[in-house]
Coordinates of C-alpha atoms in Angstrom, one line a residue:
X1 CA 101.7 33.1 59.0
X2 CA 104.4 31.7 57.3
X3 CA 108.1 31.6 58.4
X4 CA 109.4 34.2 56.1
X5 CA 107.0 36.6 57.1
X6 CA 107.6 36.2 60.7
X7 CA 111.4 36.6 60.6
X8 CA 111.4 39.3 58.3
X9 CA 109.4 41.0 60.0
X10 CA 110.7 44.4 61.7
X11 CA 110.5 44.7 65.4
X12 CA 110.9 47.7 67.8
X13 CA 113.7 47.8 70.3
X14 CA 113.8 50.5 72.7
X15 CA 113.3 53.6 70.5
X16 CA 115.1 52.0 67.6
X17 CA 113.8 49.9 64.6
X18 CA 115.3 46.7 63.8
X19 CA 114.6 45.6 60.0
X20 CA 114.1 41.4 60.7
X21 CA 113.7 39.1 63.6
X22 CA 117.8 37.9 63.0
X23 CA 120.1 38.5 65.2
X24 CA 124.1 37.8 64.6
X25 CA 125.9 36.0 68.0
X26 CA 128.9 37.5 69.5
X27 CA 131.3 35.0 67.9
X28 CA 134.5 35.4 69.2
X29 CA 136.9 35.1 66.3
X30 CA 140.5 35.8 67.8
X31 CA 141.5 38.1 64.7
X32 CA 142.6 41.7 66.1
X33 CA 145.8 42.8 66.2
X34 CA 148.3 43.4 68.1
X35 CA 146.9 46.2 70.0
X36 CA 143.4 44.9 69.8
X37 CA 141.9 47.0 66.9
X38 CA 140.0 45.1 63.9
X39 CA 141.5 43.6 61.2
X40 CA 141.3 43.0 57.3
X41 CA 140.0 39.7 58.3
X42 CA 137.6 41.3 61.4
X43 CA 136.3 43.6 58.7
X44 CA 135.4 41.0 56.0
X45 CA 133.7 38.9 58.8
X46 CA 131.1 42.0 59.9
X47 CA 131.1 42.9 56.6
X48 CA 129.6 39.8 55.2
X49 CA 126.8 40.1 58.4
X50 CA 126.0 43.3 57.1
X51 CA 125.5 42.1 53.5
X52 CA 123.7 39.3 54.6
X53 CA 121.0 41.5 56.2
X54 CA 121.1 40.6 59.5
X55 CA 118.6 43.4 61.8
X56 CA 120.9 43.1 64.8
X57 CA 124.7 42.2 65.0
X58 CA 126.2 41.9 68.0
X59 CA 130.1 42.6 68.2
X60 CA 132.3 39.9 69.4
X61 CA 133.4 39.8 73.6
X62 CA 134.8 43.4 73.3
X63 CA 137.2 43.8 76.4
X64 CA 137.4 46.6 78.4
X65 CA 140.8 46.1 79.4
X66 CA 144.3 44.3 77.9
X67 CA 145.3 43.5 81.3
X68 CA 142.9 39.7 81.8
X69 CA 141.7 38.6 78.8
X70 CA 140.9 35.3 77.4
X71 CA 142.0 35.7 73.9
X72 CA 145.8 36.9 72.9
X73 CA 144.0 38.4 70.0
X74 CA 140.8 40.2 71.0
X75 CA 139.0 43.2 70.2
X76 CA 139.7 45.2 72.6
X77 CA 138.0 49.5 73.5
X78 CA 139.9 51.5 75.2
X79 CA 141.0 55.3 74.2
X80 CA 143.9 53.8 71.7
X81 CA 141.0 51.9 70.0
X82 CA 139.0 54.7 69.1
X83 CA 140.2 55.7 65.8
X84 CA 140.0 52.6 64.8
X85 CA 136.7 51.5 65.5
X86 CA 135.2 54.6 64.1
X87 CA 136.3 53.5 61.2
X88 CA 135.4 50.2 61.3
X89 CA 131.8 51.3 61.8
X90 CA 131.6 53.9 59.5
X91 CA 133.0 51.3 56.5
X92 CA 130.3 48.6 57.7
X93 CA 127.4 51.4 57.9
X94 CA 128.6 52.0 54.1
X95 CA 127.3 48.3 53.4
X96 CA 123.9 48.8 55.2
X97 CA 122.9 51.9 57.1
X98 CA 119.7 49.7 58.5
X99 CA 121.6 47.3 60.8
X100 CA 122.2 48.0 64.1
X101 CA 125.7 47.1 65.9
X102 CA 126.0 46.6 69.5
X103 CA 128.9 45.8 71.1
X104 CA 129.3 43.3 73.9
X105 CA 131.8 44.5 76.6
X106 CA 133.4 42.4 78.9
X107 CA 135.9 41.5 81.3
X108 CA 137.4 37.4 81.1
X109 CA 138.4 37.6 84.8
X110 CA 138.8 33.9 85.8
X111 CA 138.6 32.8 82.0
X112 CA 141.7 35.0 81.2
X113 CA 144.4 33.3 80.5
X114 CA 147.7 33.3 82.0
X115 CA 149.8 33.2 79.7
X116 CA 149.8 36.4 78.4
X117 CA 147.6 38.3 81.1
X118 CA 146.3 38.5 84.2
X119 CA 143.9 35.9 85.6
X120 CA 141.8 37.3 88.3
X121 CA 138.0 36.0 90.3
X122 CA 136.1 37.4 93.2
X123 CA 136.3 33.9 95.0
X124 CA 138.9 30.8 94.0
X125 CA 136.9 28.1 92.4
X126 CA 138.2 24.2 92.2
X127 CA 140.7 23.8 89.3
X128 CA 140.6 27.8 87.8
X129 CA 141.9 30.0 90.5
X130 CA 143.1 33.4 89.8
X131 CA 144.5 36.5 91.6
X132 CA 141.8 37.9 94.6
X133 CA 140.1 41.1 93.0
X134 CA 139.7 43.7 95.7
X135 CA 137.2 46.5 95.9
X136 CA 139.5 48.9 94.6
X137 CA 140.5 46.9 91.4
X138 CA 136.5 46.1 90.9
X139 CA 135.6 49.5 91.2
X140 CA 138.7 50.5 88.4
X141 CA 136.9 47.2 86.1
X142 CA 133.6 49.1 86.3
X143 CA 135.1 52.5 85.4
X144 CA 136.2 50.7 82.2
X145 CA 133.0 49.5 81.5
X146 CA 131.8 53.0 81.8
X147 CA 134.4 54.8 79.6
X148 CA 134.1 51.7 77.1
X149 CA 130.6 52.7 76.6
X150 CA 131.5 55.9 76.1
X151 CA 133.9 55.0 73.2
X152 CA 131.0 53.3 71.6
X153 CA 128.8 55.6 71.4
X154 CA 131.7 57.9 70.0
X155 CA 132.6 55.8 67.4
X156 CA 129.2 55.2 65.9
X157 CA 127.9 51.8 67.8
X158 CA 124.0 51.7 68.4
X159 CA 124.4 50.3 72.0
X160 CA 126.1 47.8 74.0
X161 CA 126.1 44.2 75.3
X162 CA 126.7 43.8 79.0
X163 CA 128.1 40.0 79.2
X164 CA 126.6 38.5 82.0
X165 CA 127.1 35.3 80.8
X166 CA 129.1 31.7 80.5
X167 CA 131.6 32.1 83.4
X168 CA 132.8 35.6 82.9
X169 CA 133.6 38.0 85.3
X170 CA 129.6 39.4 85.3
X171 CA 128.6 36.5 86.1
X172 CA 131.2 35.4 88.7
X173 CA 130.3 38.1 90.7
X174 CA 126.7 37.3 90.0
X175 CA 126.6 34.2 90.8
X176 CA 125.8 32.5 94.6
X177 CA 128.9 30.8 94.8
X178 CA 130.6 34.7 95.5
X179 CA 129.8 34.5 98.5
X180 CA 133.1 35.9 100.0
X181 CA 132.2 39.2 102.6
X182 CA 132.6 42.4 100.1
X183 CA 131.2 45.1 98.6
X184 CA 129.2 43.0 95.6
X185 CA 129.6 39.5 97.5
X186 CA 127.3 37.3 99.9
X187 CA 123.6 37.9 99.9
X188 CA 121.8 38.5 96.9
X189 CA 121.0 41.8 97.2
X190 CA 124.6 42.8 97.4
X191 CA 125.5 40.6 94.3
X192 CA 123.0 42.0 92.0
X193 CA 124.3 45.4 93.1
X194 CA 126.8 44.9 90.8
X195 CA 125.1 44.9 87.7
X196 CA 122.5 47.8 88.9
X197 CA 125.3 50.3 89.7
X198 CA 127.0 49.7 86.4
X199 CA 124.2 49.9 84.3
X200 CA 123.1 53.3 86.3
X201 CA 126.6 54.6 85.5
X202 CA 126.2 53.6 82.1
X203 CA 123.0 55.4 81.0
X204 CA 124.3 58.3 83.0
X205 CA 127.4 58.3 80.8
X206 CA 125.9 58.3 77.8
X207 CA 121.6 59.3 78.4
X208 CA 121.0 59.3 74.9
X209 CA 118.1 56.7 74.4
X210 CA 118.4 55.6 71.1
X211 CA 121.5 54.1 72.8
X212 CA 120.7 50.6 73.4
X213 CA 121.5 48.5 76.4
X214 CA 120.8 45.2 76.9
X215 CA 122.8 42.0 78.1
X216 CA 123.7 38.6 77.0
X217 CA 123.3 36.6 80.3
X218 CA 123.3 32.5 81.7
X219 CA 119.9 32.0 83.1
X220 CA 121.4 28.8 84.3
X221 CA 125.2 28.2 84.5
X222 CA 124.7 24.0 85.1
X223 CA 126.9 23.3 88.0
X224 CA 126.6 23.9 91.5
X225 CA 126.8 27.2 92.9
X226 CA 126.6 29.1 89.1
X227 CA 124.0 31.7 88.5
X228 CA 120.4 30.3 88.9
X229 CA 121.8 27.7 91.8
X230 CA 119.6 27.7 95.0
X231 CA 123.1 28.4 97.1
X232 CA 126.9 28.9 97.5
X233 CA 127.5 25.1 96.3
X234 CA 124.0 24.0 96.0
X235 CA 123.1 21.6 92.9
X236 CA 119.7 22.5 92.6
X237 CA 118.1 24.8 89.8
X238 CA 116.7 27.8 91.0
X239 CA 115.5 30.8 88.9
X240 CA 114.7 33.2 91.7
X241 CA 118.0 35.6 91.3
X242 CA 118.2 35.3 87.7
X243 CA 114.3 36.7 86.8
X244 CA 115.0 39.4 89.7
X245 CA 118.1 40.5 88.0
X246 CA 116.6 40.9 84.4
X247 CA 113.7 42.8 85.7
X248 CA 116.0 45.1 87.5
X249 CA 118.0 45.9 84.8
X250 CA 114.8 46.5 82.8
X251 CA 113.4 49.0 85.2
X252 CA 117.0 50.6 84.7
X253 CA 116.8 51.0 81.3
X254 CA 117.7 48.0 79.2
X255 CA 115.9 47.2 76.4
X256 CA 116.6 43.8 75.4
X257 CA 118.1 40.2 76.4
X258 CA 120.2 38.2 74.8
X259 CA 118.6 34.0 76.5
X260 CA 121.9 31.9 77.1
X261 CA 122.7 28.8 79.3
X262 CA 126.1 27.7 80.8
X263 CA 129.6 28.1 81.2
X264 CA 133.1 27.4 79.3
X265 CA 134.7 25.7 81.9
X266 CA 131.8 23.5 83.5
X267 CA 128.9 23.4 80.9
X268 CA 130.0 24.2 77.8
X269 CA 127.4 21.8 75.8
X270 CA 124.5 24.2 77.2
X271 CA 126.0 26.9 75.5
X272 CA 126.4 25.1 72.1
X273 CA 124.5 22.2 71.6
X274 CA 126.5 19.3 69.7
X275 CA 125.5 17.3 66.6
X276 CA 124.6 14.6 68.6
X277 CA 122.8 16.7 71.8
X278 CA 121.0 18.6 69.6
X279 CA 118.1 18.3 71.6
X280 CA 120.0 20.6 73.9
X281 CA 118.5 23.6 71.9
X282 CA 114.7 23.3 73.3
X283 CA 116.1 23.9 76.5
X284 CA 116.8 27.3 75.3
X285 CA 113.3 28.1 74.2
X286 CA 112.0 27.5 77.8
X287 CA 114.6 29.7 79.4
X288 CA 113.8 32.6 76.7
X289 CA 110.3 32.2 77.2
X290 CA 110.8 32.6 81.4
X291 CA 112.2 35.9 80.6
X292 CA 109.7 36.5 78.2
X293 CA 107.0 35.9 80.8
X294 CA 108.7 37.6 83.3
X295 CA 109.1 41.4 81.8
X296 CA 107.4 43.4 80.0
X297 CA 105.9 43.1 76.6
X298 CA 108.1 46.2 75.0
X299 CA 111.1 44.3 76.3
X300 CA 113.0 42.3 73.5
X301 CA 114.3 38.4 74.4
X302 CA 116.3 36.8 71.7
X303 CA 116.8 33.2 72.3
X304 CA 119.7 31.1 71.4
X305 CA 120.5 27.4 70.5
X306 CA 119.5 27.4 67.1
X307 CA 122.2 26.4 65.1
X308 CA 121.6 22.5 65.8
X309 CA 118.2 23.0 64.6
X310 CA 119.7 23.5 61.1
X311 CA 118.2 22.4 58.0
X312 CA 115.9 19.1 57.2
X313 CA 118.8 17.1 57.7
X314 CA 119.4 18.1 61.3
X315 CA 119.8 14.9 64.3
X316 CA 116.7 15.6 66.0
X317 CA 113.9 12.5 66.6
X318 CA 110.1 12.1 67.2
X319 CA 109.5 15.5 65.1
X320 CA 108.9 16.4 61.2
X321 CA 111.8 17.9 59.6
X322 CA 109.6 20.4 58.4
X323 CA 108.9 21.3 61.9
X324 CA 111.8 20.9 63.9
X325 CA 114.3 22.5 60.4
X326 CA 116.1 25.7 62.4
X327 CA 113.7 28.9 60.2
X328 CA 110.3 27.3 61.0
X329 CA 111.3 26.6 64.7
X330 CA 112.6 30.3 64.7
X331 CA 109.0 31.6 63.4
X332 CA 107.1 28.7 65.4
X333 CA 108.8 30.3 68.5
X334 CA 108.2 34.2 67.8
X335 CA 104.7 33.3 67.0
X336 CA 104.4 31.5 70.1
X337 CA 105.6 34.4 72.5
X338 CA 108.9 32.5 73.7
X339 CA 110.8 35.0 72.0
X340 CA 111.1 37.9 69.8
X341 CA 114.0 37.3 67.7
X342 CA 116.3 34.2 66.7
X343 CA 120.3 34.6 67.7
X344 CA 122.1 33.1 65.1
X345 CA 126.2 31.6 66.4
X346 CA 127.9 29.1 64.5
X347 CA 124.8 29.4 61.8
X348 CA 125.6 32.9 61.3
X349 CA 129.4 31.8 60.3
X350 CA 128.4 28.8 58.0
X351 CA 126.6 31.3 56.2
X352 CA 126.0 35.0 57.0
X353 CA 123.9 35.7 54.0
X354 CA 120.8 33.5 55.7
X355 CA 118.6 36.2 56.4
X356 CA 119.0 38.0 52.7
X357 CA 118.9 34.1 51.0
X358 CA 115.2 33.5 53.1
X359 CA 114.2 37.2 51.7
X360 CA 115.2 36.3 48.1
X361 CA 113.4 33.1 48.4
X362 CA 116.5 31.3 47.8
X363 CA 115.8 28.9 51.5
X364 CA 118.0 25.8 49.6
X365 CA 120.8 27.8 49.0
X366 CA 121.3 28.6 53.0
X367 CA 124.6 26.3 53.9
X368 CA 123.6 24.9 57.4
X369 CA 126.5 24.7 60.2
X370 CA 127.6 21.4 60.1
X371 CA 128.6 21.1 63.4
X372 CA 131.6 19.6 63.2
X373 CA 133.0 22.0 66.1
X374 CA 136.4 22.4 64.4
X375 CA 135.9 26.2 64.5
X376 CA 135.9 26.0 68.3
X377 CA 139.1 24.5 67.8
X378 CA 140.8 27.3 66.1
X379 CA 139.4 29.2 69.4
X380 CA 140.9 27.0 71.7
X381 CA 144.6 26.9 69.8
X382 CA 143.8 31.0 70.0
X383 CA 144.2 31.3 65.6
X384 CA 141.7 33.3 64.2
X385 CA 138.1 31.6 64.2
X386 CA 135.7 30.9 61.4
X387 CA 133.6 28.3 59.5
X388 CA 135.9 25.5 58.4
X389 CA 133.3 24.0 56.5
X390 CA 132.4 26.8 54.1
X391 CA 135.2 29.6 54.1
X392 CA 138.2 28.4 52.4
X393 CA 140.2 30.8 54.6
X394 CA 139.3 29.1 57.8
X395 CA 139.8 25.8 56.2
X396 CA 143.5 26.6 55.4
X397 CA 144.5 27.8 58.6
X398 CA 142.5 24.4 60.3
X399 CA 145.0 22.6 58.2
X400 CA 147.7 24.5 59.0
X401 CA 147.0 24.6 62.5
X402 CA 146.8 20.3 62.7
X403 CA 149.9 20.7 61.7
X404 CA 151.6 23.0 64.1
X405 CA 149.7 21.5 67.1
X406 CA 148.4 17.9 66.2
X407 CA 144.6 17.4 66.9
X408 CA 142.6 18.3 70.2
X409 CA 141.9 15.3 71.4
X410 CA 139.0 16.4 73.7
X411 CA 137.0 19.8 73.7
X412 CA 136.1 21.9 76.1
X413 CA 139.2 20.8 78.2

């Protein structure tokens, strides 16, 4: 079978269909407003996902509260959002009523920044810190998950996101290195507890099936103690916690997986391979094809890691361009079980019309993400995020921003 029939190919998620094996990453772009509703430029950016014929999109790190977050300017659900959002939807179903929108709720807890909010963990960790959570204020966190899923159903959204992933407060509570004496802290069984009483609450909220849940979760956070470390401050990989927690969540209702590796303060290179570790991106295929091994065959894993796989002209050695080139990886993958569908990132900003260009036949026309990171940068000086490269926009306010702040010597600091 050839790659364009493989990605194109529809695929059944929970009760829902999706049109095409592509799935758009939740990018955070730092572009609401002031009180965390979506923007002109928030709009244009779904909008051209939408257009682009993308099967699933998945909206943006979506916090549940205003009080610890990590970006000044983030989308935020809460009751003042609602309005809002429905609209949003509604306008970007307008484009394409076949995509499906989740949305990807979270809490930044030791990632927030201080700022302008409220950092908080469930145990201090070397050079982050943050306010002690109690059971009280966890248990007020997980109500807002709950009511935030209740807004997205309400306003039109197809499911959620649970972010379980890259250092945020899922997986700090997760992860071994929590092992401080509370209600979702020491032993594993407690720990995972977490995430099984929030997803119950969840589906009880809102028991209409066609309402997907799923989460975007770090197998592997890469430093010691992180979720899928054999202990507390232990070094060593081990997998144990994070297969047992996917197929709990499965047997409480979630429908798919979003495969990611690391964390944004100790790993960040597992999360987004580099031009020149691009051979960081098979490591995702292994990971996404333990989870696929390790639930059911109705369950949906979409892997990640694929932007460095690019075109023909990508950095990767020992392996035809033909082979290794990021559309016939994506199919070689899906049509080797690893995976069901292909999550898109940085790709997906460098050129959201890739999955409607590969249906139209027009492959040479995709513009490849160049990695040259400098959209992470507009991240990191919190300006609103997009490819530098390609979108004029974005290119502007790079320059702008060298101006204002002189260049970031040194990501991920």
């Amino acid at each position: 079978m050839g790659y364009r029939e493989t990605l194109l190919a529809p695929i059944q998620i929970g009760p829902r269909v999706c049109r095409n094996r592509f799935f758009a990453q939740p990018m955070e772009c730092v572009d609401s407003d002031s009180e965390g509703n979506p923007t002109d430029l928030t709009l244009q950016r779904y909008t051209n996902l939408y257009r682009g014929g993308f099967g699933l999109v998945d909206l943006e790190a979506i916090t549940v509260t205003n009080e610890s977050r990590a970006r000044k300017t983030q989308l935020e659900i809460m009751p003042r959002n609602v309005k809002a959002l429905k609209n949003f939807i509604a306008r970007l179903k307008e484009v394409n009523s076949e995509t499906l929108i989740v949305f990807q709720l979270t809490h930044s807890g030791e990632i927030s920044e201080s700022d302008f909010s409220r950092k908080v963990c469930v145990k201090p960790m070397y050079g982050i810190g943050g306010d002690l959570l109690t059971e009280e204020e966890v248990d007020r966190i997980m109500d807002q998950f709950v009511d935030a899923a209740r807004i997205c159903e309400e306003v039109g959204a197809d499911g959620i996101d649970l972010k379980f992933c890259h250092g945020y407060l899922g997986s700090q509570i997760l992860r071994p290195y929590n092992d401080r004496d509370w209600k979702y802290g020491g032993p594993w069984e407690k720990r995972r507890q977490f995430a099984y009483d929030l997803m119950e609450r969840i589906r009880k909220a809102v028991p209409d099936k066609n309402f997907l849940i799923g989460s975007k979760m770090s197998m592997w956070e890469g430093f010691p103690g992180g979720c899928g470390s054999a202990g507390p401050d232990s070094p060593l990989m081990d997998l144990t916690e994070s297969i047992d927690l996917i197929q709990g969540l499965e047997e409480r209702g979630a429908s798919y997986f979003v495969e990611s590796l690391g964390n944004v303060h100790a790993a960040m290179h597992y999360m987004e391979a580099c031009k020149d570790e691009a051979e960081l991106s098979y490591l995702h295929i292994y990971f996404a094809d333990l989870m696929k091994k390790a639930l059911k065959p109705e369950t949906v894993v979409i892997g990640s890691g694929f932007s460095p796989f690019r075109g023909k002209r990508n950095t990767l050695l020992c392996i035809d361009p033909e082979k290794s080139q990021m559309l016939a990886m994506g199919a070689r993958v899906i049509e080797d079980g690893c995976m069901d569908m292909i999550g898109l990132g940085r790709q997906s900003m460098a050129d959201p019309y890739t999955p409607q260009k590969l249906a139209e036949g027009r492959e040479e026309e995709i513009r490849y993400c160049t990695q040259c990171m400098n959209c992470e940068e507009l991240m990191i000086r919190q300006q609103p995020v997009g490819c530098v490269a390609y979108n004029p926009i974005y290119t502007r306010k790079f320059v702008e921003t060298r101006k204002q702040f002189g260049k970031l010597t040194e990501l991920h600091t």
